[in-house]
mmCIF file of C-alpha atoms in Angstrom:
data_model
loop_
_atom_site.group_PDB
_atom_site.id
_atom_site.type_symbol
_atom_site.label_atom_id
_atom_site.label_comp_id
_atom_site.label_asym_id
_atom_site.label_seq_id
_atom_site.Cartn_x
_atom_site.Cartn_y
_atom_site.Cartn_z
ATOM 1 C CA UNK D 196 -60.416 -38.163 -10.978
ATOM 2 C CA UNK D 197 -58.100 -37.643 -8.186
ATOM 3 C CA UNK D 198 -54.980 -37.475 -7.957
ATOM 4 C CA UNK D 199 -52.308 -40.465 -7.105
ATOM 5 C CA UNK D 200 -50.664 -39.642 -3.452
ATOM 6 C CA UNK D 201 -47.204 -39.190 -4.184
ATOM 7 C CA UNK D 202 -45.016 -42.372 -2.850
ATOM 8 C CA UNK D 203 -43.545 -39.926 -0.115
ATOM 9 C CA UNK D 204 -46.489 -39.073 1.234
ATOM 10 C CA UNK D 205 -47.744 -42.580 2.702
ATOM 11 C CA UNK D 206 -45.784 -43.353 5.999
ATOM 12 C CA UNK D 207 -43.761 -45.876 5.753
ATOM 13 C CA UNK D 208 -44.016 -48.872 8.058
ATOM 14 C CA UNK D 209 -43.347 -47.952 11.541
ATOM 15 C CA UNK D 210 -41.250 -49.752 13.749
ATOM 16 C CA UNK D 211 -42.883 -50.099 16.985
ATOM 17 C CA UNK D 212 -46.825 -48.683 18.031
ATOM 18 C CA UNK D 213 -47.241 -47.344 21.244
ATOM 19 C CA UNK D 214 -50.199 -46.373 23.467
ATOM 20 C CA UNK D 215 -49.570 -43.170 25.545
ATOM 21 C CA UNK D 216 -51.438 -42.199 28.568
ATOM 22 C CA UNK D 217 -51.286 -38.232 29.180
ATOM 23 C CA UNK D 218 -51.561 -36.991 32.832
ATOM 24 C CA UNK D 219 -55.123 -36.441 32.321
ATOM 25 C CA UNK D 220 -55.670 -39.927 31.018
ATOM 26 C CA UNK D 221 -56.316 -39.176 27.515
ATOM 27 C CA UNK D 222 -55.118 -41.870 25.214
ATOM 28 C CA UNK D 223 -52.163 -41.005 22.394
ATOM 29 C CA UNK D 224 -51.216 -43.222 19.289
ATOM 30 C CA UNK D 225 -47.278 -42.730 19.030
ATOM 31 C CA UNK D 226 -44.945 -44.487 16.025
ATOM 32 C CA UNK D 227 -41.457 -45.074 15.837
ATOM 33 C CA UNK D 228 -39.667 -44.974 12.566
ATOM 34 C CA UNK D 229 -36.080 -45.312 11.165
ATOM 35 C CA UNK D 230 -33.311 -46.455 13.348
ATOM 36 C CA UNK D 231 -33.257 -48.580 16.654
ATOM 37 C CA UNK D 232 -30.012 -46.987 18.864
ATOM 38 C CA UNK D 233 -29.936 -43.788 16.621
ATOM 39 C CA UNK D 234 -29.949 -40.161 17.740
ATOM 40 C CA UNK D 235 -33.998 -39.400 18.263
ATOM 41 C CA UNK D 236 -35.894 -36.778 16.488
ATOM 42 C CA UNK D 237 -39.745 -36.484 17.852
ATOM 43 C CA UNK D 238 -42.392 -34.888 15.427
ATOM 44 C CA UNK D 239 -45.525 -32.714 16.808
ATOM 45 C CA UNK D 240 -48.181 -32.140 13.827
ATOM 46 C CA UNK D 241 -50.393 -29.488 13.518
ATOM 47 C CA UNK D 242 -53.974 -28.426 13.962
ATOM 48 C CA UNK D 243 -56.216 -30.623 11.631
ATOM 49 C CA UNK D 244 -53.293 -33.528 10.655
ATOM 50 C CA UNK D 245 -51.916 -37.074 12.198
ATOM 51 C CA UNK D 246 -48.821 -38.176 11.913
ATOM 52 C CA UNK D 247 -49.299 -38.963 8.373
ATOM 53 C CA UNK D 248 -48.707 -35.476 7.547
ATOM 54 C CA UNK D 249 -45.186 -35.933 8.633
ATOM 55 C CA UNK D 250 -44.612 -38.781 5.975
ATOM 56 C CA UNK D 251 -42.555 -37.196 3.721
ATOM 57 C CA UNK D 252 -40.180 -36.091 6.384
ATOM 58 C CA UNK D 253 -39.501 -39.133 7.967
ATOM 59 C CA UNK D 254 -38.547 -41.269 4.866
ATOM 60 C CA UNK D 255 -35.757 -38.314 4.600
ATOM 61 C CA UNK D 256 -34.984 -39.047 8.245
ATOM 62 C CA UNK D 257 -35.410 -42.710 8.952
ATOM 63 C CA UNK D 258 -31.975 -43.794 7.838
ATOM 64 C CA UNK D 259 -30.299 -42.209 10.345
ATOM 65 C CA UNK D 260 -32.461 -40.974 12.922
ATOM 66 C CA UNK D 261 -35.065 -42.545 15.557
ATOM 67 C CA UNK D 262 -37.967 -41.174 14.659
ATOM 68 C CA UNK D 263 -41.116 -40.594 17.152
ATOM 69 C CA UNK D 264 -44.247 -39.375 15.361
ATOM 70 C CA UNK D 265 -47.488 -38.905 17.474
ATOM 71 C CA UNK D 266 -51.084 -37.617 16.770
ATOM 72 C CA UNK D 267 -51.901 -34.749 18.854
ATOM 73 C CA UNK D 268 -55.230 -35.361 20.890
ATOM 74 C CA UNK D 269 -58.478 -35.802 18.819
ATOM 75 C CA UNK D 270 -56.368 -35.886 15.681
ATOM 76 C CA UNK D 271 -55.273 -39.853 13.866
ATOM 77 C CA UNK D 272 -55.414 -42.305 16.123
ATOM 78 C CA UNK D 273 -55.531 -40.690 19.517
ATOM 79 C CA UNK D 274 -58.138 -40.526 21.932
ATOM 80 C CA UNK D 275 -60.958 -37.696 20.969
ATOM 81 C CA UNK D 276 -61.254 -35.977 24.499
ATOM 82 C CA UNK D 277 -64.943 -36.263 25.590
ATOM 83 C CA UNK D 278 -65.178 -32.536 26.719
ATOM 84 C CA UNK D 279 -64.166 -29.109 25.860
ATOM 85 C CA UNK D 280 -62.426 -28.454 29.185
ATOM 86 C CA UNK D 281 -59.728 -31.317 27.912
ATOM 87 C CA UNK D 282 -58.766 -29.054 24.903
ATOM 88 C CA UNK D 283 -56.042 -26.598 26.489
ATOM 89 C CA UNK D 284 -52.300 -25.437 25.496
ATOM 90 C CA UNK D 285 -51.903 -27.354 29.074
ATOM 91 C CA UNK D 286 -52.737 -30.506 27.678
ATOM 92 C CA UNK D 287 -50.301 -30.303 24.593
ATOM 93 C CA UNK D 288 -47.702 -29.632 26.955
ATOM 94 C CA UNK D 289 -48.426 -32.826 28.972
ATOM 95 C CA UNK D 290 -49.228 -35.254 26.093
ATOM 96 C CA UNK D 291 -45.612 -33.641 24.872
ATOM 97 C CA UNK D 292 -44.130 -34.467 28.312
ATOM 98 C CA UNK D 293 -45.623 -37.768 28.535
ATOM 99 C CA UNK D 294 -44.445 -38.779 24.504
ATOM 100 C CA UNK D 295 -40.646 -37.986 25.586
ATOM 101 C CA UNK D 296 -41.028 -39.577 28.744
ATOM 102 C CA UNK D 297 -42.165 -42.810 27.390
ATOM 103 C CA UNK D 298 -40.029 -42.511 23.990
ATOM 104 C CA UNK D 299 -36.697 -40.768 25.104
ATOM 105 C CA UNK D 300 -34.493 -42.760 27.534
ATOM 106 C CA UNK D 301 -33.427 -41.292 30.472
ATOM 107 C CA UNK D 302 -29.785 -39.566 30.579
ATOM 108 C CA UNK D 303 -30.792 -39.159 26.744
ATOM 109 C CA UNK D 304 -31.906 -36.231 24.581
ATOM 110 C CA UNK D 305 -33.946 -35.683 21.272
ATOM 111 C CA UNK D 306 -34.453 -32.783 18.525
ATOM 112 C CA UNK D 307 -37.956 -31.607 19.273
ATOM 113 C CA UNK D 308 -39.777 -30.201 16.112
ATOM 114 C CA UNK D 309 -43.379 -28.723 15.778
ATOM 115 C CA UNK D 310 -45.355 -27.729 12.834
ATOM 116 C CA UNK D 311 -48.269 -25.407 13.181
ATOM 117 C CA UNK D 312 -50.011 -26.257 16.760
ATOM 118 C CA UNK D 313 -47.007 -28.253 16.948
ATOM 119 C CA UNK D 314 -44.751 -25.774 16.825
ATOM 120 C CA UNK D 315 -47.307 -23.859 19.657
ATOM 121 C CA UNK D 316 -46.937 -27.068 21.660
ATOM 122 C CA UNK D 317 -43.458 -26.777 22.044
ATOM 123 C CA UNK D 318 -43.297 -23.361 22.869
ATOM 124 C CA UNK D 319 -45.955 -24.375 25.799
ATOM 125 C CA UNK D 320 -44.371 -27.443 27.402
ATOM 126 C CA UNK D 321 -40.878 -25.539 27.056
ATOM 127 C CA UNK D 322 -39.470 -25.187 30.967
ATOM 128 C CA UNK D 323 -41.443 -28.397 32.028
ATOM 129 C CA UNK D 324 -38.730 -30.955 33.654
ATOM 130 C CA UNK D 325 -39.854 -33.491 30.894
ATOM 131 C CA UNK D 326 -38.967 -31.635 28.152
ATOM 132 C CA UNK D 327 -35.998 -29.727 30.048
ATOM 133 C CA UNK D 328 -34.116 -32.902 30.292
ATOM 134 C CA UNK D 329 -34.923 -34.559 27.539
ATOM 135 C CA UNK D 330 -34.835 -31.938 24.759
ATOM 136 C CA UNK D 331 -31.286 -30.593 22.687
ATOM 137 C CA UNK D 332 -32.691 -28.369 20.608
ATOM 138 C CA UNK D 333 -35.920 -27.848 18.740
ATOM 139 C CA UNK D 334 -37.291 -26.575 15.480
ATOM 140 C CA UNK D 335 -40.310 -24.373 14.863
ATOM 141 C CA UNK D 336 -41.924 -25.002 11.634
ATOM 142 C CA UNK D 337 -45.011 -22.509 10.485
ATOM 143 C CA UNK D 338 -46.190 -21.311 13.588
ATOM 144 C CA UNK D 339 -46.743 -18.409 16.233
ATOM 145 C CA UNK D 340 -46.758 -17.497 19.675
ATOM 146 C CA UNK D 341 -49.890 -15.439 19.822
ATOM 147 C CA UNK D 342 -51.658 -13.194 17.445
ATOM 148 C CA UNK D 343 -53.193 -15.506 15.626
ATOM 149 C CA UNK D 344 -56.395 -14.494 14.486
ATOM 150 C CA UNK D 345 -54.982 -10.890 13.575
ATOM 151 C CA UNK D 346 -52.625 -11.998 11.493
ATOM 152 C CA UNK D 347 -54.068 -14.107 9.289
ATOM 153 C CA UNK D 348 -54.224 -13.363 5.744
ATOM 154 C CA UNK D 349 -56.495 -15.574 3.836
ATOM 155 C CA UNK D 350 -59.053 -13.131 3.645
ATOM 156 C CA UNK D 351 -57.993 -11.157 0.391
ATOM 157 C CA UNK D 352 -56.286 -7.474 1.009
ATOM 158 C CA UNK D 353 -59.520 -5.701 -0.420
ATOM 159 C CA UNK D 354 -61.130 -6.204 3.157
ATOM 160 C CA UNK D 355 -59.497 -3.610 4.691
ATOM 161 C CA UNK D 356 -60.936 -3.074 7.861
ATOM 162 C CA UNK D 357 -58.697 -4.695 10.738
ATOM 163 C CA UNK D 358 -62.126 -5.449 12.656
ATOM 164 C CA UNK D 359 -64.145 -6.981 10.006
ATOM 165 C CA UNK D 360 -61.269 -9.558 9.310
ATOM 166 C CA UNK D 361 -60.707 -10.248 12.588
ATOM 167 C CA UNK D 362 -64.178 -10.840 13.090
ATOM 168 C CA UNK D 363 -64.624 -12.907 9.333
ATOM 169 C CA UNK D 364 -60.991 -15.111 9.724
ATOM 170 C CA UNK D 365 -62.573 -15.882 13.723
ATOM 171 C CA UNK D 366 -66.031 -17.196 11.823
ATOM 172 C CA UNK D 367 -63.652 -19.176 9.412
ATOM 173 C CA UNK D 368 -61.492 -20.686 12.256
ATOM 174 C CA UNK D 369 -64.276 -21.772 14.537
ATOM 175 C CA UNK D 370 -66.470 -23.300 11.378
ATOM 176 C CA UNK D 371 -68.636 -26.156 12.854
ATOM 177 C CA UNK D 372 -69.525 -27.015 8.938
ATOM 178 C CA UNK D 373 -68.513 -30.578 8.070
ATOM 179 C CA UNK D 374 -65.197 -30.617 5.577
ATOM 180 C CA UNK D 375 -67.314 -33.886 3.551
ATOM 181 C CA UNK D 376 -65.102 -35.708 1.495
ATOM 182 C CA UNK D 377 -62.451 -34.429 -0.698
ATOM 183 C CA UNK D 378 -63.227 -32.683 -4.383
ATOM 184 C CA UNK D 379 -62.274 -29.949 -6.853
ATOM 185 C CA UNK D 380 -63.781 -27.604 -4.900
ATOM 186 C CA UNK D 381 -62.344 -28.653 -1.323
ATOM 187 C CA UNK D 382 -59.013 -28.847 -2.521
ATOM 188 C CA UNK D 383 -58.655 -25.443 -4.190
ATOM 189 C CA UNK D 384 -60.181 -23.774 -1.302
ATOM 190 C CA UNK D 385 -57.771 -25.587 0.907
ATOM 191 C CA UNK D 386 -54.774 -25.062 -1.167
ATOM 192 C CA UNK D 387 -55.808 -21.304 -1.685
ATOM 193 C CA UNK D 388 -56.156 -21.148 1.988
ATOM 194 C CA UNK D 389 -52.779 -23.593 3.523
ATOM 195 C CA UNK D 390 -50.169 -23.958 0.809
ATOM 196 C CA UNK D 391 -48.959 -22.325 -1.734
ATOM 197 C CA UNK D 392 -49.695 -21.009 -5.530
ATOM 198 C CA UNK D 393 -47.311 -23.422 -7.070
ATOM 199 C CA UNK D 394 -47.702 -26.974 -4.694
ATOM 200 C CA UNK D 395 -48.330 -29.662 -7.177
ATOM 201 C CA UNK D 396 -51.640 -31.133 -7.070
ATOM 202 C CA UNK D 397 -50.747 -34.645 -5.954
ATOM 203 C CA UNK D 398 -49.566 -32.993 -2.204
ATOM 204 C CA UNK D 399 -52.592 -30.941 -2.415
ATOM 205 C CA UNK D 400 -54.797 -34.187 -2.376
ATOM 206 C CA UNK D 401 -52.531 -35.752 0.296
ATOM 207 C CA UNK D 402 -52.776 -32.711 2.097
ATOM 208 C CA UNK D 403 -56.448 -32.409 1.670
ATOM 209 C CA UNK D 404 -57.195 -36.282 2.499
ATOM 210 C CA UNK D 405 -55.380 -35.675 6.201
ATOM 211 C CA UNK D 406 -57.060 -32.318 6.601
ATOM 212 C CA UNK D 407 -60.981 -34.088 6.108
ATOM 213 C CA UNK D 408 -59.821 -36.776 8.006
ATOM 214 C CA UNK D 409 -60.187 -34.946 11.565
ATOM 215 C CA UNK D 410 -62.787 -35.047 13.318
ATOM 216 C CA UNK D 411 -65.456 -31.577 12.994
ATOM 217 C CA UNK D 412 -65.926 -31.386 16.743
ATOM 218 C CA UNK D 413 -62.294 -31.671 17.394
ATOM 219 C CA UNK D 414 -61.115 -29.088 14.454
ATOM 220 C CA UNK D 415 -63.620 -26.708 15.931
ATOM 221 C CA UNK D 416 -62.595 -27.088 19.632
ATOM 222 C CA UNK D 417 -58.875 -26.929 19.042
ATOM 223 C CA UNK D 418 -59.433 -23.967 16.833
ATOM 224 C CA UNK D 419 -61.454 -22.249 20.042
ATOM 225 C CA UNK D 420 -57.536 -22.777 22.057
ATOM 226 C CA UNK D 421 -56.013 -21.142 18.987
ATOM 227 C CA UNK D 422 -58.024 -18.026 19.178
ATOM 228 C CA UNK D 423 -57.190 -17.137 22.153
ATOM 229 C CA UNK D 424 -53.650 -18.764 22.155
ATOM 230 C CA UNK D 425 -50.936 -17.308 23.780
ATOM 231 C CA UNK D 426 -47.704 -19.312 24.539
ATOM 232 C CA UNK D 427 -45.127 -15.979 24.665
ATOM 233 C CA UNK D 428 -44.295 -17.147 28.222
ATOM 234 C CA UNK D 429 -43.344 -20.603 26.979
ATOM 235 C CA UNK D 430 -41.281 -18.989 23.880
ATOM 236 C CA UNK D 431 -39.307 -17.495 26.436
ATOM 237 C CA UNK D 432 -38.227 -20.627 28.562
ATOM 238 C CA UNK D 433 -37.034 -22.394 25.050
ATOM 239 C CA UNK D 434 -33.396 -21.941 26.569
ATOM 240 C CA UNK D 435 -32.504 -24.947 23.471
ATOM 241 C CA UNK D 436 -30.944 -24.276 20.434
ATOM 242 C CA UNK D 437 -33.784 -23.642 18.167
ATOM 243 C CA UNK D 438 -34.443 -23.187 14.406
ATOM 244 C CA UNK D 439 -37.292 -21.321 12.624
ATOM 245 C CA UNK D 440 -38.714 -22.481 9.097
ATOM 246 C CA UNK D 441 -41.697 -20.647 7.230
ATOM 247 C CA UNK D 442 -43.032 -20.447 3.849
ATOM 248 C CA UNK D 443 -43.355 -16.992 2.337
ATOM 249 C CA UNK D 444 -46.832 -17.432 1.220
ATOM 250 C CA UNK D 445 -48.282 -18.849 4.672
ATOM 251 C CA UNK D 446 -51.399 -17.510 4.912
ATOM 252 C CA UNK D 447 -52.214 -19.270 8.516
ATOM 253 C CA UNK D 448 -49.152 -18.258 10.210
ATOM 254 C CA UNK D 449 -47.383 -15.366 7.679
ATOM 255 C CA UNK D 450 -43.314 -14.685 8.304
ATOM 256 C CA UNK D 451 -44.541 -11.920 11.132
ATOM 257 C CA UNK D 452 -44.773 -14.787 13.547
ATOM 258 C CA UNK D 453 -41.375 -16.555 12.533
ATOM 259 C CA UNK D 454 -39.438 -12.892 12.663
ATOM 260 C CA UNK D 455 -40.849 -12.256 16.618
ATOM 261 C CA UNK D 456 -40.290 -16.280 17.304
ATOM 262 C CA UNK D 457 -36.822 -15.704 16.331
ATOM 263 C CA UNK D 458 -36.466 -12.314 17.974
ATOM 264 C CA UNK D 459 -37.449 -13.856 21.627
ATOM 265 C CA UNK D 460 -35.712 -17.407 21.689
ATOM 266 C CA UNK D 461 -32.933 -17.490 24.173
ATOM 267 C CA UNK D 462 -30.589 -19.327 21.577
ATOM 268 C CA UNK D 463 -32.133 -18.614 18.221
ATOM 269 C CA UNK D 464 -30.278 -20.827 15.378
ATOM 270 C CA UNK D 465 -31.589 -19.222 12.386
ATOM 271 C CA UNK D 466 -34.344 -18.246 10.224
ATOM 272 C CA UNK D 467 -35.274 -20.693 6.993
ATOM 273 C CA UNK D 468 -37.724 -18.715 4.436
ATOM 274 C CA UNK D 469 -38.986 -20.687 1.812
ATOM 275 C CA UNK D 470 -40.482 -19.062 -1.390
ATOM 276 C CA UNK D 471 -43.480 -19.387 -2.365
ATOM 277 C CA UNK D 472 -44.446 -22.220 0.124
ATOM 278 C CA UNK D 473 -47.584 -21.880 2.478
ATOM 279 C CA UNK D 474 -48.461 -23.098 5.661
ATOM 280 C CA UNK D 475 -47.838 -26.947 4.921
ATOM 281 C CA UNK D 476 -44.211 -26.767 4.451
ATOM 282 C CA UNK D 477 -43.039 -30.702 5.474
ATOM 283 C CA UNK D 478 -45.468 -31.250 2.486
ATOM 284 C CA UNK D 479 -44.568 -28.963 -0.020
ATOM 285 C CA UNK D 480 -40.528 -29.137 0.503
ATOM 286 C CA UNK D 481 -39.912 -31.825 2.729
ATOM 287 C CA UNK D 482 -36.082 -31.825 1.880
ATOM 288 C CA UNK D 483 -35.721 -28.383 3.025
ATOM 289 C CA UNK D 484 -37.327 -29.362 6.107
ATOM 290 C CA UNK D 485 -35.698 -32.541 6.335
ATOM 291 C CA UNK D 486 -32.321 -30.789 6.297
ATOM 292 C CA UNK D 487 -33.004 -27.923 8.324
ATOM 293 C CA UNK D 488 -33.668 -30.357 11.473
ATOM 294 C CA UNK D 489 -30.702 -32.314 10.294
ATOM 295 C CA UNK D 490 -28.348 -29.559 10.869
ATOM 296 C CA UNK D 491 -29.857 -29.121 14.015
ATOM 297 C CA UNK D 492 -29.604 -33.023 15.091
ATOM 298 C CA UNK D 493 -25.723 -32.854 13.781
ATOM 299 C CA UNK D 494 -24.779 -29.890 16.093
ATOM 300 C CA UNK D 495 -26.489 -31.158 18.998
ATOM 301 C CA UNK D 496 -27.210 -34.797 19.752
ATOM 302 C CA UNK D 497 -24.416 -37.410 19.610
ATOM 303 C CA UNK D 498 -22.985 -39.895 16.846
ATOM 304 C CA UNK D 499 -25.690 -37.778 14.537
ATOM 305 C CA UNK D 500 -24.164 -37.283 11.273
ATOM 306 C CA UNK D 501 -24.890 -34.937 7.875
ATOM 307 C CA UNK D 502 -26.146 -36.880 4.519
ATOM 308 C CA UNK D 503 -25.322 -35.202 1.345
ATOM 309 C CA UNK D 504 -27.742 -32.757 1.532
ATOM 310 C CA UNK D 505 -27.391 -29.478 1.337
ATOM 311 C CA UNK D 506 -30.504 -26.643 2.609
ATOM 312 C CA UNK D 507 -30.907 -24.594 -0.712
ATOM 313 C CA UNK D 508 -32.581 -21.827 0.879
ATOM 314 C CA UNK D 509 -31.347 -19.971 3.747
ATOM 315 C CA UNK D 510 -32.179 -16.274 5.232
#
């Protein structure tokens, strides 16, 4: 029997629905949660997710914030682009530029944050007029610049050779092999392989039900872009104030990435490490997360405000 999705984990209903044309044409499903008026917060998922992934962060966020939440293209409700030449770092950077220009007023600014692909969206739209003038500071949640493939560890440390895992983790990423529907098996491999040892197993089977949910030809495609990503040039143009966060266990993108992230960014505004957490860190400790891009929101938009939280983990 499956586990019961835990409350926090099913998005709550949003305020407004909007349809989002990208320069390119491509159709994107955005949602706006929380607070008509309030200071905006706008939330880029990762590889393989929607914008239900980001569930358990917004109910933490939606009593004070305005809170835009938008699938990424191919993934939720968005358009699946109808050829491989429409998958690019390019066109995260424009769907990005055309979600702030349709959800962030002008003369107004939001906290940008990015999770995973997310996170490399960011990083490639950073410099862009869209996001220059609409953007106060960002945070980067489990992600990397470049690299990706040869740092991956969720091959185990007994294949030592650097070529053979390269090789093996680049089979793994670019697997055209259907997920099928969630099981025992399916969600230990995907728990072993995205979150961490000790994530209980109701967020494993939210996890797990977002993660079958995408499409095969767009998980494959997107995870072509990511083998050959490189967004260091982008990284560098993030002039905002921006937070890391990663989970000492991420397997997908390990604490490597978040150490270099930090080490280029213009402004950098701190490093969060969270024990024992994996790749799927909104999921597995949403508060931290939560608070991390509260502190951000509090230093740098206006008439945003603190709650009574407080980040219990800080490096």
């Amino acid at each position: 029997m499956s586990p019961a999705i835990p409350a926090d984990c099913v998005l709550p209903a949003p305020a407004e629905e909007l349809e989002i044309r990208s320069a390119d044409g491509s159709r994107l499903h955005a949602e706006i949660h929380g607070q008509p008026g309030a200071p905006t917060v706008v939330l880029a998922h990762g590889w393989t997710c929607s914008t239900a992934f980001w569930a358990p962060v917004i109910h933490r966020l939606a009593d004070r914030y305005r809170v835009v939440a938008y699938d990424q293209r191919g993934h939720g409700r968005s358009e699946v682009p109808p050829s491989r030449i429409r998958y690019s770092t390019r066109a995260l950077a424009e769907d990005l530029c055309a979600v702030l220009t349709r959800t962030v007023p002008a003369g107004e600014r939001a906290v940008l944050v990015g999770h995973s692909m997310g996170g490399m969206t960011v990083m490639a739209a950073a410099g862009r007029p869209e996001v220059v003038e609409r953007t106060a500071a960002a945070v980067l949640v489990s992600t990397g610049a470049a690299d990706l493939v040869a740092e991956l560890r969720v091959l185990p440390e007994a294949v030592r050779s650097p070529r053979l895992r390269r090789f093996l983790h680049r089979q793994g990423l670019r697997s055209r092999l259907p997920l099928g529907p969630v099981g025992p098996v399916s969600r230990a491999a995907l728990k072993y392989g995205t979150m961490g040892p000790g994530s209980a197993a109701d967020r494993v089977e939210a996890t797990a039900r977002i993660v079958h949910a995408c499409p095969t030809v767009v998980r494959a495609r997107w995870a072509g872009v990511l083998d050959v990503l490189d967004v260091r040039a982008g990284l560098a143009r993030l002039t905002v104030p921006t937070a890391v966060v990663v989970g000492t266990d991420d397997r997908l993108t390990p604490p490597v990435h978040a150490h270099r992230i930090v080490a280029a960014l213009p402004d950098p505004q701190g490093l969060l490490l969270l024990p024992g957490v994996g790749h799927m860190a909104p999921i597995e400790r949403p508060a931290e997360v939560a608070a991390e891009i509260d502190r951000l929101a509090a230093a740098h938009l206006p008439a945003a405000h603190r709650p009574s939280v407080q980040r219990s983990v800080t490096a």
